[in-house]
């Protein structure tokens, strides 16, 4: 059951082009890879909590990997160790944990939920990580992922790894694909392998009540990203 936790900040530091936030919630909880938490932004001009996928779980410690894109994430990046965040979760469905060989495809900050997924899948996994340039990652960030599975990096400008879009390098020798990233990236996954995608939209209530986060499926139904997702079958959406 989701609930509100006091998240005492243990670390909140830049890592490549992202930030790594770890909080202690003084209680061990069970979180599925792909589930997310809503963090309250304690600014008068920001009403909606901001959504972040679980990056890692260690005992009573929860970690998030986030990109600073606007006012809320900027505020978050300025919180120091010892600050107490108000955190609501875990929310959403999460990825299914399937046997066999899996390719975990992350575009930009979409790499965040794949780390804990990789840890939980444990065997037969490869990360395919894409970004615009090499500055998006640093050695620490790439090392974390390579400690969990094989990694291959793709940059649009060719400054690290292979050049191009991450979706150009998806090969078919896998039983399942898990992907998170910009919508355009997800739309470009055109392989006939079971594929689960994690979607991002603006989230309001986070638990299915307001319908503010709906997406239209291919057959014209409306699904709530916060409750029916954020993980969907690729073929259901695109
Ligand atoms: C289920 C879920 C999981 C997420 N997990 C992560 C994560 O692990 N790491 C991470 O870095 N981000 C994640 N996000 C995205 C994150 O919630 C947004 O980046 C954040 O809410 C932006 O807040 P802000 O106040 O800084 O930006 P705002 O000031 O609200 O907006 C700044 C810019 O970002 C865009 N934006 C705002 N919200 C989103 C969004 N949800 N998705 C895409 N663009 C957005 C706006 O259109 C605008 O251009 C997740 C979103 C969802 C729905
Ligand atoms: S945010 Fe309210 S239903 Fe999804």
PDB file of C-alpha atoms and ligand atoms in Angstrom:
ATOM      1  CA  UNK A   1       0.000   0.000   0.000  1.00  0.00           C
ATOM      2  CA  UNK A   2       1.352   3.440  -0.865  1.00  0.00           C
ATOM      3  CA  UNK A   3       1.831   5.816   2.003  1.00  0.00           C
ATOM      4  CA  UNK A   4       3.550   9.056   2.875  1.00  0.00           C
ATOM      5  CA  UNK A   5       7.105   8.692   4.150  1.00  0.00           C
ATOM      6  CA  UNK A   6       9.580  11.126   5.644  1.00  0.00           C
ATOM      7  CA  UNK A   7      12.609  10.787   3.414  1.00  0.00           C
ATOM      8  CA  UNK A   8      15.737  11.980   5.144  1.00  0.00           C
ATOM      9  CA  UNK A   9      18.304  12.907   2.475  1.00  0.00           C
ATOM     10  CA  UNK A  10      21.485  10.806   2.705  1.00  0.00           C
ATOM     11  CA  UNK A  11      22.920  11.999  -0.614  1.00  0.00           C
ATOM     12  CA  UNK A  12      21.828  14.299  -3.430  1.00  0.00           C
ATOM     13  CA  UNK A  13      24.660  14.810  -5.854  1.00  0.00           C
ATOM     14  CA  UNK A  14      25.350  15.292  -9.546  1.00  0.00           C
ATOM     15  CA  UNK A  15      26.260  12.144 -11.435  1.00  0.00           C
ATOM     16  CA  UNK A  16      26.962  12.799 -15.108  1.00  0.00           C
ATOM     17  CA  UNK A  17      24.179  15.041 -16.406  1.00  0.00           C
ATOM     18  CA  UNK A  18      21.763  13.773 -13.746  1.00  0.00           C
ATOM     19  CA  UNK A  19      21.347  13.832  -9.955  1.00  0.00           C
ATOM     20  CA  UNK A  20      21.397  10.844  -7.627  1.00  0.00           C
ATOM     21  CA  UNK A  21      19.149  11.244  -4.600  1.00  0.00           C
ATOM     22  CA  UNK A  22      19.124   8.740  -1.732  1.00  0.00           C
ATOM     23  CA  UNK A  23      16.761   9.028   1.206  1.00  0.00           C
ATOM     24  CA  UNK A  24      16.301   6.975   4.343  1.00  0.00           C
ATOM     25  CA  UNK A  25      12.671   6.290   5.213  1.00  0.00           C
ATOM     26  CA  UNK A  26      13.470   4.360   8.418  1.00  0.00           C
ATOM     27  CA  UNK A  27      11.390   1.364   7.363  1.00  0.00           C
ATOM     28  CA  UNK A  28      12.058  -1.388   4.863  1.00  0.00           C
ATOM     29  CA  UNK A  29       9.442  -1.511   2.128  1.00  0.00           C
ATOM     30  CA  UNK A  30       8.860  -3.614  -0.925  1.00  0.00           C
ATOM     31  CA  UNK A  31       9.037  -1.769  -4.257  1.00  0.00           C
ATOM     32  CA  UNK A  32       8.684  -3.293  -7.732  1.00  0.00           C
ATOM     33  CA  UNK A  33      11.047  -2.085 -10.451  1.00  0.00           C
ATOM     34  CA  UNK A  34       9.202   0.513 -12.554  1.00  0.00           C
ATOM     35  CA  UNK A  35       7.063   1.758  -9.672  1.00  0.00           C
ATOM     36  CA  UNK A  36       7.403   5.413  -8.790  1.00  0.00           C
ATOM     37  CA  UNK A  37       7.137   7.859  -5.903  1.00  0.00           C
ATOM     38  CA  UNK A  38       5.736  11.390  -5.779  1.00  0.00           C
ATOM     39  CA  UNK A  39       7.974  13.893  -4.030  1.00  0.00           C
ATOM     40  CA  UNK A  40       6.414  17.036  -2.561  1.00  0.00           C
ATOM     41  CA  UNK A  41       8.126  20.230  -3.677  1.00  0.00           C
ATOM     42  CA  UNK A  42       8.017  22.568  -0.691  1.00  0.00           C
ATOM     43  CA  UNK A  43       7.551  25.761  -2.689  1.00  0.00           C
ATOM     44  CA  UNK A  44       4.360  27.812  -2.449  1.00  0.00           C
ATOM     45  CA  UNK A  45       4.107  28.153  -6.225  1.00  0.00           C
ATOM     46  CA  UNK A  46       4.276  24.387  -6.912  1.00  0.00           C
ATOM     47  CA  UNK A  47       1.173  22.427  -6.079  1.00  0.00           C
ATOM     48  CA  UNK A  48       1.695  19.086  -7.791  1.00  0.00           C
ATOM     49  CA  UNK A  49       4.154  16.584  -6.452  1.00  0.00           C
ATOM     50  CA  UNK A  50       6.771  15.427  -8.963  1.00  0.00           C
ATOM     51  CA  UNK A  51       7.055  11.783 -10.066  1.00  0.00           C
ATOM     52  CA  UNK A  52      10.282   9.787  -9.947  1.00  0.00           C
ATOM     53  CA  UNK A  53      10.812   6.105 -10.729  1.00  0.00           C
ATOM     54  CA  UNK A  54      12.612   4.004  -8.200  1.00  0.00           C
ATOM     55  CA  UNK A  55      16.294   3.784  -9.150  1.00  0.00           C
ATOM     56  CA  UNK A  56      17.424   1.512  -6.329  1.00  0.00           C
ATOM     57  CA  UNK A  57      16.284   0.074  -3.010  1.00  0.00           C
ATOM     58  CA  UNK A  58      18.632  -0.939  -0.189  1.00  0.00           C
ATOM     59  CA  UNK A  59      16.934  -1.780   3.089  1.00  0.00           C
ATOM     60  CA  UNK A  60      15.272   1.420   4.283  1.00  0.00           C
ATOM     61  CA  UNK A  61      17.025   3.499   1.607  1.00  0.00           C
ATOM     62  CA  UNK A  62      15.393   4.579  -1.630  1.00  0.00           C
ATOM     63  CA  UNK A  63      17.347   6.116  -4.503  1.00  0.00           C
ATOM     64  CA  UNK A  64      16.181   8.190  -7.444  1.00  0.00           C
ATOM     65  CA  UNK A  65      18.085   9.280 -10.536  1.00  0.00           C
ATOM     66  CA  UNK A  66      16.696  12.490 -11.956  1.00  0.00           C
ATOM     67  CA  UNK A  67      17.283  15.180 -14.505  1.00  0.00           C
ATOM     68  CA  UNK A  68      16.839  18.865 -13.686  1.00  0.00           C
ATOM     69  CA  UNK A  69      14.301  20.132 -16.235  1.00  0.00           C
ATOM     70  CA  UNK A  70      12.279  22.837 -14.464  1.00  0.00           C
ATOM     71  CA  UNK A  71      11.398  24.526 -11.183  1.00  0.00           C
ATOM     72  CA  UNK A  72      10.554  21.400  -9.198  1.00  0.00           C
ATOM     73  CA  UNK A  73      13.624  19.381 -10.090  1.00  0.00           C
ATOM     74  CA  UNK A  74      15.826  22.479  -9.619  1.00  0.00           C
ATOM     75  CA  UNK A  75      14.426  22.894  -6.102  1.00  0.00           C
ATOM     76  CA  UNK A  76      15.062  19.215  -5.453  1.00  0.00           C
ATOM     77  CA  UNK A  77      18.659  19.442  -6.682  1.00  0.00           C
ATOM     78  CA  UNK A  78      19.302  22.221  -4.135  1.00  0.00           C
ATOM     79  CA  UNK A  79      18.206  20.161  -1.087  1.00  0.00           C
ATOM     80  CA  UNK A  80      21.104  19.206   1.120  1.00  0.00           C
ATOM     81  CA  UNK A  81      21.920  16.117   3.195  1.00  0.00           C
ATOM     82  CA  UNK A  82      19.711  16.076   6.319  1.00  0.00           C
ATOM     83  CA  UNK A  83      16.701  17.766   4.657  1.00  0.00           C
ATOM     84  CA  UNK A  84      13.485  15.773   5.082  1.00  0.00           C
ATOM     85  CA  UNK A  85      11.440  15.213   1.933  1.00  0.00           C
ATOM     86  CA  UNK A  86       7.765  14.240   1.937  1.00  0.00           C
ATOM     87  CA  UNK A  87       7.504  11.166  -0.317  1.00  0.00           C
ATOM     88  CA  UNK A  88       4.364   9.289  -1.396  1.00  0.00           C
ATOM     89  CA  UNK A  89       4.483   5.778  -2.815  1.00  0.00           C
ATOM     90  CA  UNK A  90       5.224   3.263  -4.111  1.00  0.00           C
ATOM     91  CA  UNK A  91       2.763   3.883  -6.958  1.00  0.00           C
ATOM     92  CA  UNK A  92       1.892   2.239 -10.266  1.00  0.00           C
ATOM     93  CA  UNK A  93       2.282  -1.291 -11.537  1.00  0.00           C
ATOM     94  CA  UNK A  94       5.972  -1.790 -12.359  1.00  0.00           C
ATOM     95  CA  UNK A  95       7.670  -4.079 -14.869  1.00  0.00           C
ATOM     96  CA  UNK A  96       7.046  -7.813 -14.945  1.00  0.00           C
ATOM     97  CA  UNK A  97      10.075  -9.908 -14.087  1.00  0.00           C
ATOM     98  CA  UNK A  98      10.421 -12.411 -16.906  1.00  0.00           C
ATOM     99  CA  UNK A  99      12.887 -15.252 -17.373  1.00  0.00           C
ATOM    100  CA  UNK A 100      15.258 -15.305 -20.317  1.00  0.00           C
ATOM    101  CA  UNK A 101      17.428 -12.752 -22.084  1.00  0.00           C
ATOM    102  CA  UNK A 102      16.352  -9.129 -21.694  1.00  0.00           C
ATOM    103  CA  UNK A 103      17.416  -5.926 -23.402  1.00  0.00           C
ATOM    104  CA  UNK A 104      16.918  -2.831 -21.232  1.00  0.00           C
ATOM    105  CA  UNK A 105      16.737   0.264 -23.443  1.00  0.00           C
ATOM    106  CA  UNK A 106      17.044   3.692 -21.825  1.00  0.00           C
ATOM    107  CA  UNK A 107      16.903   7.068 -23.551  1.00  0.00           C
ATOM    108  CA  UNK A 108      18.283   9.955 -21.456  1.00  0.00           C
ATOM    109  CA  UNK A 109      16.868   9.988 -17.925  1.00  0.00           C
ATOM    110  CA  UNK A 110      14.719   7.023 -19.014  1.00  0.00           C
ATOM    111  CA  UNK A 111      17.667   4.920 -17.887  1.00  0.00           C
ATOM    112  CA  UNK A 112      16.585   5.537 -14.262  1.00  0.00           C
ATOM    113  CA  UNK A 113      14.043   2.714 -13.712  1.00  0.00           C
ATOM    114  CA  UNK A 114      16.167   0.178 -15.604  1.00  0.00           C
ATOM    115  CA  UNK A 115      18.902  -0.070 -12.973  1.00  0.00           C
ATOM    116  CA  UNK A 116      16.757  -1.637 -10.259  1.00  0.00           C
ATOM    117  CA  UNK A 117      14.995  -3.711 -12.912  1.00  0.00           C
ATOM    118  CA  UNK A 118      18.393  -5.049 -13.993  1.00  0.00           C
ATOM    119  CA  UNK A 119      19.301  -5.839 -10.390  1.00  0.00           C
ATOM    120  CA  UNK A 120      16.074  -7.776  -9.919  1.00  0.00           C
ATOM    121  CA  UNK A 121      16.295  -9.650 -13.248  1.00  0.00           C
ATOM    122  CA  UNK A 122      19.931 -10.454 -12.400  1.00  0.00           C
ATOM    123  CA  UNK A 123      20.864 -12.700 -15.338  1.00  0.00           C
ATOM    124  CA  UNK A 124      20.966 -12.452 -19.123  1.00  0.00           C
ATOM    125  CA  UNK A 125      20.561  -8.683 -19.275  1.00  0.00           C
ATOM    126  CA  UNK A 126      22.075  -5.987 -21.425  1.00  0.00           C
ATOM    127  CA  UNK A 127      21.610  -2.238 -21.055  1.00  0.00           C
ATOM    128  CA  UNK A 128      21.428  -0.197 -24.236  1.00  0.00           C
ATOM    129  CA  UNK A 129      21.739   3.422 -23.127  1.00  0.00           C
ATOM    130  CA  UNK A 130      21.321   6.425 -25.377  1.00  0.00           C
ATOM    131  CA  UNK A 131      21.965  10.148 -24.939  1.00  0.00           C
ATOM    132  CA  UNK A 132      22.753  13.177 -27.068  1.00  0.00           C
ATOM    133  CA  UNK A 133      26.420  13.421 -26.056  1.00  0.00           C
ATOM    134  CA  UNK A 134      28.928  11.707 -23.769  1.00  0.00           C
ATOM    135  CA  UNK A 135      28.502  14.432 -21.112  1.00  0.00           C
ATOM    136  CA  UNK A 136      25.199  12.874 -20.121  1.00  0.00           C
ATOM    137  CA  UNK A 137      27.033  10.127 -18.198  1.00  0.00           C
ATOM    138  CA  UNK A 138      30.181  10.008 -16.126  1.00  0.00           C
ATOM    139  CA  UNK A 139      32.352   7.035 -15.220  1.00  0.00           C
ATOM    140  CA  UNK A 140      30.562   6.492 -11.885  1.00  0.00           C
ATOM    141  CA  UNK A 141      27.157   6.300 -13.534  1.00  0.00           C
ATOM    142  CA  UNK A 142      28.262   3.910 -16.268  1.00  0.00           C
ATOM    143  CA  UNK A 143      30.149   1.800 -13.722  1.00  0.00           C
ATOM    144  CA  UNK A 144      26.987   1.344 -11.682  1.00  0.00           C
ATOM    145  CA  UNK A 145      25.150  -0.077 -14.674  1.00  0.00           C
ATOM    146  CA  UNK A 146      28.084  -2.208 -15.808  1.00  0.00           C
ATOM    147  CA  UNK A 147      28.202  -3.795 -12.344  1.00  0.00           C
ATOM    148  CA  UNK A 148      24.679  -5.070 -12.976  1.00  0.00           C
ATOM    149  CA  UNK A 149      24.894  -6.200 -16.617  1.00  0.00           C
ATOM    150  CA  UNK A 150      26.564  -5.728 -19.976  1.00  0.00           C
ATOM    151  CA  UNK A 151      26.235  -2.161 -21.248  1.00  0.00           C
ATOM    152  CA  UNK A 152      26.401  -0.515 -24.645  1.00  0.00           C
ATOM    153  CA  UNK A 153      26.190   3.249 -25.044  1.00  0.00           C
ATOM    154  CA  UNK A 154      24.972   5.190 -28.062  1.00  0.00           C
ATOM    155  CA  UNK A 155      25.340   8.936 -28.544  1.00  0.00           C
ATOM    156  CA  UNK A 156      23.617  11.036 -31.178  1.00  0.00           C
ATOM    157  CA  UNK A 157      26.850  12.924 -31.908  1.00  0.00           C
ATOM    158  CA  UNK A 158      29.080   9.850 -31.713  1.00  0.00           C
ATOM    159  CA  UNK A 159      31.154  11.323 -28.852  1.00  0.00           C
ATOM    160  CA  UNK A 160      30.943   8.025 -26.938  1.00  0.00           C
ATOM    161  CA  UNK A 161      30.049   4.537 -28.127  1.00  0.00           C
ATOM    162  CA  UNK A 162      28.209   4.086 -31.391  1.00  0.00           C
ATOM    163  CA  UNK A 163      26.700   7.051 -33.217  1.00  0.00           C
ATOM    164  CA  UNK A 164      22.989   7.519 -33.802  1.00  0.00           C
ATOM    165  CA  UNK A 165      19.711   6.829 -32.063  1.00  0.00           C
ATOM    166  CA  UNK A 166      19.517   4.127 -29.440  1.00  0.00           C
ATOM    167  CA  UNK A 167      16.603   2.471 -31.267  1.00  0.00           C
ATOM    168  CA  UNK A 168      18.818   1.868 -34.328  1.00  0.00           C
ATOM    169  CA  UNK A 169      20.851  -0.591 -32.259  1.00  0.00           C
ATOM    170  CA  UNK A 170      18.084  -2.767 -30.850  1.00  0.00           C
ATOM    171  CA  UNK A 171      18.735  -6.307 -31.998  1.00  0.00           C
ATOM    172  CA  UNK A 172      16.375  -9.207 -31.916  1.00  0.00           C
ATOM    173  CA  UNK A 173      18.330 -11.804 -29.969  1.00  0.00           C
ATOM    174  CA  UNK A 174      16.316 -11.256 -26.782  1.00  0.00           C
ATOM    175  CA  UNK A 175      13.227 -12.757 -25.198  1.00  0.00           C
ATOM    176  CA  UNK A 176      11.979  -9.400 -23.936  1.00  0.00           C
ATOM    177  CA  UNK A 177      12.643  -5.681 -24.197  1.00  0.00           C
ATOM    178  CA  UNK A 178      12.072  -3.179 -21.407  1.00  0.00           C
ATOM    179  CA  UNK A 179      12.273   0.479 -22.410  1.00  0.00           C
ATOM    180  CA  UNK A 180      11.930   3.954 -20.955  1.00  0.00           C
ATOM    181  CA  UNK A 181      12.648   7.285 -22.610  1.00  0.00           C
ATOM    182  CA  UNK A 182      11.080  10.016 -24.745  1.00  0.00           C
ATOM    183  CA  UNK A 183       7.872   9.145 -26.608  1.00  0.00           C
ATOM    184  CA  UNK A 184       9.608   9.449 -29.993  1.00  0.00           C
ATOM    185  CA  UNK A 185      12.149   6.876 -28.892  1.00  0.00           C
ATOM    186  CA  UNK A 186       9.470   4.454 -27.698  1.00  0.00           C
ATOM    187  CA  UNK A 187       7.513   4.845 -30.964  1.00  0.00           C
ATOM    188  CA  UNK A 188      10.662   3.869 -32.862  1.00  0.00           C
ATOM    189  CA  UNK A 189      10.944   0.440 -31.272  1.00  0.00           C
ATOM    190  CA  UNK A 190       9.876  -1.700 -34.185  1.00  0.00           C
ATOM    191  CA  UNK A 191      10.741  -5.273 -33.290  1.00  0.00           C
ATOM    192  CA  UNK A 192       8.536  -8.262 -32.871  1.00  0.00           C
ATOM    193  CA  UNK A 193       9.625  -9.128 -29.328  1.00  0.00           C
ATOM    194  CA  UNK A 194       7.413  -8.663 -26.232  1.00  0.00           C
ATOM    195  CA  UNK A 195       8.210  -5.123 -25.118  1.00  0.00           C
ATOM    196  CA  UNK A 196       7.259  -3.276 -21.941  1.00  0.00           C
ATOM    197  CA  UNK A 197       7.549   0.495 -21.891  1.00  0.00           C
ATOM    198  CA  UNK A 198       7.365   2.961 -19.010  1.00  0.00           C
ATOM    199  CA  UNK A 199       5.502   6.164 -19.872  1.00  0.00           C
ATOM    200  CA  UNK A 200       5.913   9.653 -18.388  1.00  0.00           C
ATOM    201  CA  UNK A 201       3.131  12.227 -18.257  1.00  0.00           C
ATOM    202  CA  UNK A 202       2.195  15.009 -15.874  1.00  0.00           C
ATOM    203  CA  UNK A 203       0.929  13.294 -12.718  1.00  0.00           C
ATOM    204  CA  UNK A 204      -1.573  14.882 -10.314  1.00  0.00           C
ATOM    205  CA  UNK A 205      -3.130  12.600  -7.649  1.00  0.00           C
ATOM    206  CA  UNK A 206      -0.939   9.598  -8.484  1.00  0.00           C
ATOM    207  CA  UNK A 207      -3.423   6.933  -7.358  1.00  0.00           C
ATOM    208  CA  UNK A 208      -5.987   6.781 -10.144  1.00  0.00           C
ATOM    209  CA  UNK A 209      -8.663   9.189  -8.876  1.00  0.00           C
ATOM    210  CA  UNK A 210      -8.424  12.360 -10.990  1.00  0.00           C
ATOM    211  CA  UNK A 211      -7.824  10.886 -14.474  1.00  0.00           C
ATOM    212  CA  UNK A 212      -5.430  13.754 -15.143  1.00  0.00           C
ATOM    213  CA  UNK A 213      -2.762  11.429 -16.505  1.00  0.00           C
ATOM    214  CA  UNK A 214      -4.681   9.403 -19.107  1.00  0.00           C
ATOM    215  CA  UNK A 215      -3.173   8.216 -22.375  1.00  0.00           C
ATOM    216  CA  UNK A 216      -5.138   6.872 -25.309  1.00  0.00           C
ATOM    217  CA  UNK A 217      -4.371   3.303 -26.287  1.00  0.00           C
ATOM    218  CA  UNK A 218      -4.273   2.104 -29.897  1.00  0.00           C
ATOM    219  CA  UNK A 219      -7.821   0.772 -29.649  1.00  0.00           C
ATOM    220  CA  UNK A 220      -9.217   4.062 -28.332  1.00  0.00           C
ATOM    221  CA  UNK A 221      -9.394   3.242 -24.616  1.00  0.00           C
ATOM    222  CA  UNK A 222      -8.083   5.656 -22.003  1.00  0.00           C
ATOM    223  CA  UNK A 223      -5.594   4.343 -19.439  1.00  0.00           C
ATOM    224  CA  UNK A 224      -4.248   6.079 -16.358  1.00  0.00           C
ATOM    225  CA  UNK A 225      -0.461   6.265 -16.406  1.00  0.00           C
ATOM    226  CA  UNK A 226      -0.304   6.470 -12.597  1.00  0.00           C
ATOM    227  CA  UNK A 227      -2.519   3.465 -11.857  1.00  0.00           C
ATOM    228  CA  UNK A 228      -2.835   1.267 -14.976  1.00  0.00           C
ATOM    229  CA  UNK A 229       0.833   2.060 -15.749  1.00  0.00           C
ATOM    230  CA  UNK A 230       3.329   3.580 -15.901  1.00  0.00           C
ATOM    231  CA  UNK A 231       4.398   0.299 -17.507  1.00  0.00           C
ATOM    232  CA  UNK A 232       2.426  -0.796 -20.581  1.00  0.00           C
ATOM    233  CA  UNK A 233       2.811  -3.278 -23.376  1.00  0.00           C
ATOM    234  CA  UNK A 234       4.329  -1.355 -26.299  1.00  0.00           C
ATOM    235  CA  UNK A 235       1.713  -2.736 -28.708  1.00  0.00           C
ATOM    236  CA  UNK A 236      -1.107  -1.493 -26.486  1.00  0.00           C
ATOM    237  CA  UNK A 237       0.048   2.124 -26.890  1.00  0.00           C
ATOM    238  CA  UNK A 238       1.876   2.478 -30.239  1.00  0.00           C
TER     239      UNK A 238
HETATM  240  C1  LIG B   1       5.886   7.759 -13.622  1.00  0.00           C
HETATM  241  C2  LIG B   1       6.951   8.783 -13.861  1.00  0.00           C
HETATM  242  C3  LIG B   1       8.277   8.486 -13.501  1.00  0.00           C
HETATM  243  C4  LIG B   1       9.278   9.442 -13.697  1.00  0.00           C
HETATM  244  N1  LIG B   1      10.551   9.109 -13.363  1.00  0.00           N
HETATM  245  C5  LIG B   1      11.548   9.999 -13.541  1.00  0.00           C
HETATM  246  C6  LIG B   1      12.870   9.673 -13.168  1.00  0.00           C
HETATM  247  O1  LIG B   1      13.153   8.592 -12.630  1.00  0.00           O
HETATM  248  N2  LIG B   1      13.836  10.600 -13.395  1.00  0.00           N
HETATM  249  C7  LIG B   1      13.553  11.814 -13.979  1.00  0.00           C
HETATM  250  O2  LIG B   1      14.470  12.609 -14.191  1.00  0.00           O
HETATM  251  N3  LIG B   1      12.294  12.156 -14.334  1.00  0.00           N
HETATM  252  C8  LIG B   1      11.289  11.275 -14.125  1.00  0.00           C
HETATM  253  N4  LIG B   1       9.999  11.621 -14.470  1.00  0.00           N
HETATM  254  C9  LIG B   1       9.757  12.962 -15.036  1.00  0.00           C
HETATM  255  C10 LIG B   1       9.655  13.978 -13.894  1.00  0.00           C
HETATM  256  O3  LIG B   1       8.481  13.719 -13.157  1.00  0.00           O
HETATM  257  C11 LIG B   1       9.599  15.395 -14.472  1.00  0.00           C
HETATM  258  O4  LIG B   1      10.811  15.686 -15.101  1.00  0.00           O
HETATM  259  C12 LIG B   1       9.328  16.409 -13.393  1.00  0.00           C
HETATM  260  O5  LIG B   1       8.020  16.277 -12.929  1.00  0.00           O
HETATM  261  C13 LIG B   1       9.560  17.819 -13.904  1.00  0.00           C
HETATM  262  O6  LIG B   1       9.273  18.698 -12.862  1.00  0.00           O
HETATM  263  P1  LIG B   1       9.817  20.199 -12.896  1.00  0.00           P
HETATM  264  O7  LIG B   1       9.029  20.973 -11.900  1.00  0.00           O
HETATM  265  O8  LIG B   1      11.291  20.242 -12.742  1.00  0.00           O
HETATM  266  O9  LIG B   1       9.507  20.663 -14.368  1.00  0.00           O
HETATM  267  P2  LIG B   1       8.321  21.614 -14.853  1.00  0.00           P
HETATM  268  O10 LIG B   1       8.677  23.019 -14.478  1.00  0.00           O
HETATM  269  O11 LIG B   1       7.007  21.061 -14.416  1.00  0.00           O
HETATM  270  O12 LIG B   1       8.465  21.422 -16.407  1.00  0.00           O
HETATM  271  C14 LIG B   1       9.700  21.707 -17.101  1.00  0.00           C
HETATM  272  C15 LIG B   1       9.712  21.011 -18.433  1.00  0.00           C
HETATM  273  O13 LIG B   1       9.664  19.598 -18.265  1.00  0.00           O
HETATM  274  C16 LIG B   1       8.509  19.072 -18.911  1.00  0.00           C
HETATM  275  N5  LIG B   1       7.939  18.043 -18.043  1.00  0.00           N
HETATM  276  C17 LIG B   1       7.277  18.225 -16.880  1.00  0.00           C
HETATM  277  N6  LIG B   1       6.867  17.045 -16.377  1.00  0.00           N
HETATM  278  C18 LIG B   1       7.260  16.111 -17.249  1.00  0.00           C
HETATM  279  C19 LIG B   1       7.145  14.708 -17.322  1.00  0.00           C
HETATM  280  N7  LIG B   1       6.489  14.015 -16.416  1.00  0.00           N
HETATM  281  N8  LIG B   1       7.707  14.065 -18.366  1.00  0.00           N
HETATM  282  C20 LIG B   1       8.337  14.733 -19.324  1.00  0.00           C
HETATM  283  N9  LIG B   1       8.496  16.073 -19.321  1.00  0.00           N
HETATM  284  C21 LIG B   1       7.965  16.742 -18.312  1.00  0.00           C
HETATM  285  C22 LIG B   1       7.564  20.220 -19.084  1.00  0.00           C
HETATM  286  O14 LIG B   1       6.710  20.029 -20.204  1.00  0.00           O
HETATM  287  C23 LIG B   1       8.504  21.380 -19.307  1.00  0.00           C
HETATM  288  O15 LIG B   1       8.958  21.434 -20.633  1.00  0.00           O
HETATM  289  C24 LIG B   1       8.972  10.705 -14.274  1.00  0.00           C
HETATM  290  C25 LIG B   1       7.635  11.003 -14.625  1.00  0.00           C
HETATM  291  C26 LIG B   1       6.658  10.052 -14.427  1.00  0.00           C
HETATM  292  C27 LIG B   1       5.248  10.365 -14.806  1.00  0.00           C
HETATM  293  S1  LIG B   2      -2.738  11.403 -11.740  1.00  0.00           S
HETATM  294 FE1  LIG B   2      -4.769  11.258 -10.971  1.00  0.00          FE
HETATM  295  S2  LIG B   2      -5.520   9.535 -12.062  1.00  0.00           S
HETATM  296 FE2  LIG B   2      -3.420   9.569 -12.597  1.00  0.00          FE
END
